Each structure stands twice: as C-alpha cells, then as structure tokens.
C-alpha cells in the first residue's frame, strides 16, 4: 500500500511548520535519503529527506501553508496504487484531506447573491427618460425640492452623491429637463467644502482622504496585517512565556575595555583567525560560569538545576527575527577555536544552514547589540536558562583615573537574572568576575 509522508518534527520546540519549497513533483521517482522539500520551522528552514522510496503519487501540502506536526504532506508508492485508500487507512489525515477541496463549493454558490447592484442600472436607466415622457415643463429648483418621487439623475451622479453624502434633492440639475448630472454633484461637493458652516468635511472628500483643521487633505493609509513566519511565531510564544513565568531582575556594570581593545589589535597580526570583541566577551562569560556554577543553572518548576556543562548561546539577528546558535563546551575552548566556531555558527545561521541540534541546549546566552550602536539594554531570559547577558557598544568615555581626567574605552553589560534561581549578590559576583577578566584579558589566555 502507498505510504503517507507526514510533516516531521525538525527541532525540539517545533509545533508547526511550512513547506517552503517542494523539490519533487507528482510522478517523480524518489530514493530513500533524497531531498524532497525545504521546511520552515520555528528556528530555520531545514532540508527534509525522504525516509522511503517510491513514486510521488500526490502532494497534499501546498507551499506556504502552515500545518501541525504529523499532518500528511505527500503520498509515495507504486504507480497506480490507490491514494484514497491509503489516506483512509491513515485515519484522520485522509478524513481531512478529502473534504478540504470540497469545502469552498458552498461559498462559491453563495457568491452570486450580491447581484442586486447590476439590477440597479436598468432601474436608473428606465427612470432617466421619465422627464422627457412627461409633456409638462421642467420644474423649477424650488418645485423640484418639494416634488415627491424619484429625483431625475444620471447613475454616475447618484454614485458621486452617495460618496460625498449629498442629498440629490438639494442639487439643481443642469441636464435635460432638470436632470442632475456629474458636474452638478461635483459643484455641490466643492461648495460644501468651501462653505464656513458646511456639513462635516469628511463627508465631502473622497474615500481614503481626511481633512485637517485647516482643510488640508491628508492621505489615510490602512493598517496592514503582517503574515508571521514560523520563527516570529516561536519568538512571540517563548518571550510571552518568559515574561509571564520568569521573575526578572537586572544588574548593570561598566567595564574598562582599554586593555581588551589593545589585545585585539595585537591578535589581528599575531593569528590568522579573526577575533571580535564579542569573542572576548564569550570567553570571559564561559570562564566566569565555570567559577560561578550557580549562574549556569535554571528552574525546572520544582528546584534549581545546575548545569554540568557550559553551552553558550550566541544571539544572532536574522531577517525573520532571532536565532541562538550554541557553542558547546565553551569553557574548554581556547580563544581562537571559540572565535572560529562562533563565527561559523553565525554565518550558517544567517544562511539558514544550521542543524536543529546546533540551536538547542544552551545553558546561558550572550546577546550583543554593540555593533548596532546600542549603549545599554536589557534582554529577556530564554526559558530553560537562568540568566542572559546583554552587551552594549564600546564607547569613548570621559573618565577619572588617579585623579586625572582622560578618555577611556568603556562598555556596559546588563545581566538579566531569574530570581527563582539566584539573588542579586550572586549575579553581582558573576559580573565582577567577568569585568575582571575583560579588564585583564591576558589572564584568559594563560
């Protein structure tokens, strides 16, 4: 029997996904391990390889549609096999697949109901000749206002009058036999806008335009709902969870980065690998976490769990939002190795080439916005961690050293802490250790 291919779980936090691109079409032969689709998850767009071999009998999921984990997305089998029988045997997947196509039909039948509008045209057309059929002379404006029955007007004039909120009975027609025409309505609308005691101005301007207090027209732009990516949905869900469940408090310290800047300049010529200031921060954080294991911990709902390993999450900005690649066993790596791995993870993360295991399991996260010119900020703790470090830009600052005023390189760091896991003194000691390492960076290289 044909086999049903389901939407797989490609990350530990994935709850739904989107087929970003199919790499096969119906009728194609597929081998086991062959790339058949790219699937957008909450963390990245992942390649999905087939677990089975066969012919693509049917593609059930269109590109761009959000689906839950386990939803049937394709049917593989031998040519001529019964797809409907396979879907029925699959259970709920087959039950939902068939009615989905038939569902729009009732709506399509109901669509013609708004047909009254076309019918209005013949009515107006029939009404238009009425004045010429009447031998009586055209009524004066005063008589026309008081006359009962339908006002003679062209269909276009009626539509314009409705748009401007003007009663046809208040307009003097200049058409044949006093018929109200387009220019009559436009003149009336212009007169209302100019009159000091006119009716509300908004009723006399075209749709999509408002007038300010001075009568100047302003273009009104509608709100635009934005379709969320799977990553943006995951960020919204997890950050809402973090703010609702984790009692945050924040500690900020200022670091003297003069020696760190000088060391980085020396390293540029001493080694081939590129070393950034963020790499120095990552190294200091990994060493400080080893000294303060109480910060490398999290609240599991009942107790505090101290992590055995130091796995550093490195926040990386991408078009859709934010990803956090993980440098594993960061405390056991030298500066060059740590820098190379962090750089590689960041580049592949922006290209959506990271595997799920490379974006999960972090025990502490560093988020650096210094390259964007941000001096100081507070970050939100990732669920499953006990703290996150927010790093600002290195800036020239007026400082006093040994009683002398000068200029120094200074950087602010803010530690967000989970109050269930640690207290203020614990976080302060951790920051003091980090500050000492960054102010004496050669100690980290020893």
PDB file of N, CA, C and O in Angstrom, residues 202 205-211 216-220:
ATOM      1  N   UNK A 202     -15.362  65.538   6.355  1.00  0.00           N
ATOM      2  CA  UNK A 202     -15.016  64.174   5.965  1.00  0.00           C
ATOM      3  C   UNK A 202     -16.009  63.601   4.977  1.00  0.00           C
ATOM      4  O   UNK A 202     -15.673  62.738   4.176  1.00  0.00           O
ATOM      5  N   UNK A 205     -15.143  64.667   1.081  1.00  0.00           N
ATOM      6  CA  UNK A 205     -13.861  64.328   0.455  1.00  0.00           C
ATOM      7  C   UNK A 205     -13.889  62.878   0.024  1.00  0.00           C
ATOM      8  O   UNK A 205     -14.643  62.077   0.563  1.00  0.00           O
ATOM      9  N   UNK A 206     -13.074  62.529  -0.953  1.00  0.00           N
ATOM     10  CA  UNK A 206     -13.070  61.145  -1.434  1.00  0.00           C
ATOM     11  C   UNK A 206     -12.659  60.162  -0.346  1.00  0.00           C
ATOM     12  O   UNK A 206     -12.021  60.525   0.636  1.00  0.00           O
ATOM     13  N   UNK A 207     -13.023  58.910  -0.555  1.00  0.00           N
ATOM     14  CA  UNK A 207     -12.646  57.867   0.389  1.00  0.00           C
ATOM     15  C   UNK A 207     -11.125  57.771   0.454  1.00  0.00           C
ATOM     16  O   UNK A 207     -10.434  57.924  -0.548  1.00  0.00           O
ATOM     17  N   UNK A 208     -10.590  57.527   1.643  1.00  0.00           N
ATOM     18  CA  UNK A 208      -9.155  57.417   1.815  1.00  0.00           C
ATOM     19  C   UNK A 208      -8.468  58.740   2.048  1.00  0.00           C
ATOM     20  O   UNK A 208      -7.241  58.813   2.082  1.00  0.00           O
ATOM     21  N   UNK A 209      -9.261  59.840   2.205  1.00  0.00           N
ATOM     22  CA  UNK A 209      -8.690  61.159   2.442  1.00  0.00           C
ATOM     23  C   UNK A 209      -9.392  61.800   3.622  1.00  0.00           C
ATOM     24  O   UNK A 209     -10.594  61.677   3.783  1.00  0.00           O
ATOM     25  N   UNK A 210      -8.611  62.457   4.484  1.00  0.00           N
ATOM     26  CA  UNK A 210      -9.165  63.223   5.591  1.00  0.00           C
ATOM     27  C   UNK A 210      -8.670  64.661   5.483  1.00  0.00           C
ATOM     28  O   UNK A 210      -7.635  64.920   4.859  1.00  0.00           O
ATOM     29  N   UNK A 211      -9.429  65.587   6.089  1.00  0.00           N
ATOM     30  CA  UNK A 211      -9.018  66.984   6.122  1.00  0.00           C
ATOM     31  C   UNK A 211      -8.604  67.347   7.532  1.00  0.00           C
ATOM     32  O   UNK A 211      -9.273  66.970   8.498  1.00  0.00           O
ATOM     33  N   UNK A 216      -6.666  71.070   4.941  1.00  0.00           N
ATOM     34  CA  UNK A 216      -5.673  70.449   4.060  1.00  0.00           C
ATOM     35  C   UNK A 216      -5.946  68.952   3.966  1.00  0.00           C
ATOM     36  O   UNK A 216      -6.112  68.283   4.980  1.00  0.00           O
ATOM     37  N   UNK A 217      -6.008  68.404   2.762  1.00  0.00           N
ATOM     38  CA  UNK A 217      -6.283  66.969   2.622  1.00  0.00           C
ATOM     39  C   UNK A 217      -5.093  66.126   3.074  1.00  0.00           C
ATOM     40  O   UNK A 217      -3.940  66.428   2.779  1.00  0.00           O
ATOM     41  N   UNK A 218      -5.372  65.051   3.795  1.00  0.00           N
ATOM     42  CA  UNK A 218      -4.358  64.114   4.283  1.00  0.00           C
ATOM     43  C   UNK A 218      -4.708  62.716   3.810  1.00  0.00           C
ATOM     44  O   UNK A 218      -5.852  62.278   3.935  1.00  0.00           O
ATOM     45  N   UNK A 219      -3.727  62.041   3.263  1.00  0.00           N
ATOM     46  CA  UNK A 219      -3.950  60.682   2.788  1.00  0.00           C
ATOM     47  C   UNK A 219      -4.035  59.722   3.965  1.00  0.00           C
ATOM     48  O   UNK A 219      -3.189  59.739   4.857  1.00  0.00           O
ATOM     49  N   UNK A 220      -5.057  58.890   3.973  1.00  0.00           N
ATOM     50  CA  UNK A 220      -5.253  57.908   5.039  1.00  0.00           C
ATOM     51  C   UNK A 220      -4.788  56.543   4.536  1.00  0.00           C
ATOM     52  O   UNK A 220      -5.314  56.033   3.546  1.00  0.00           O
TER      53      UNK A 220
END
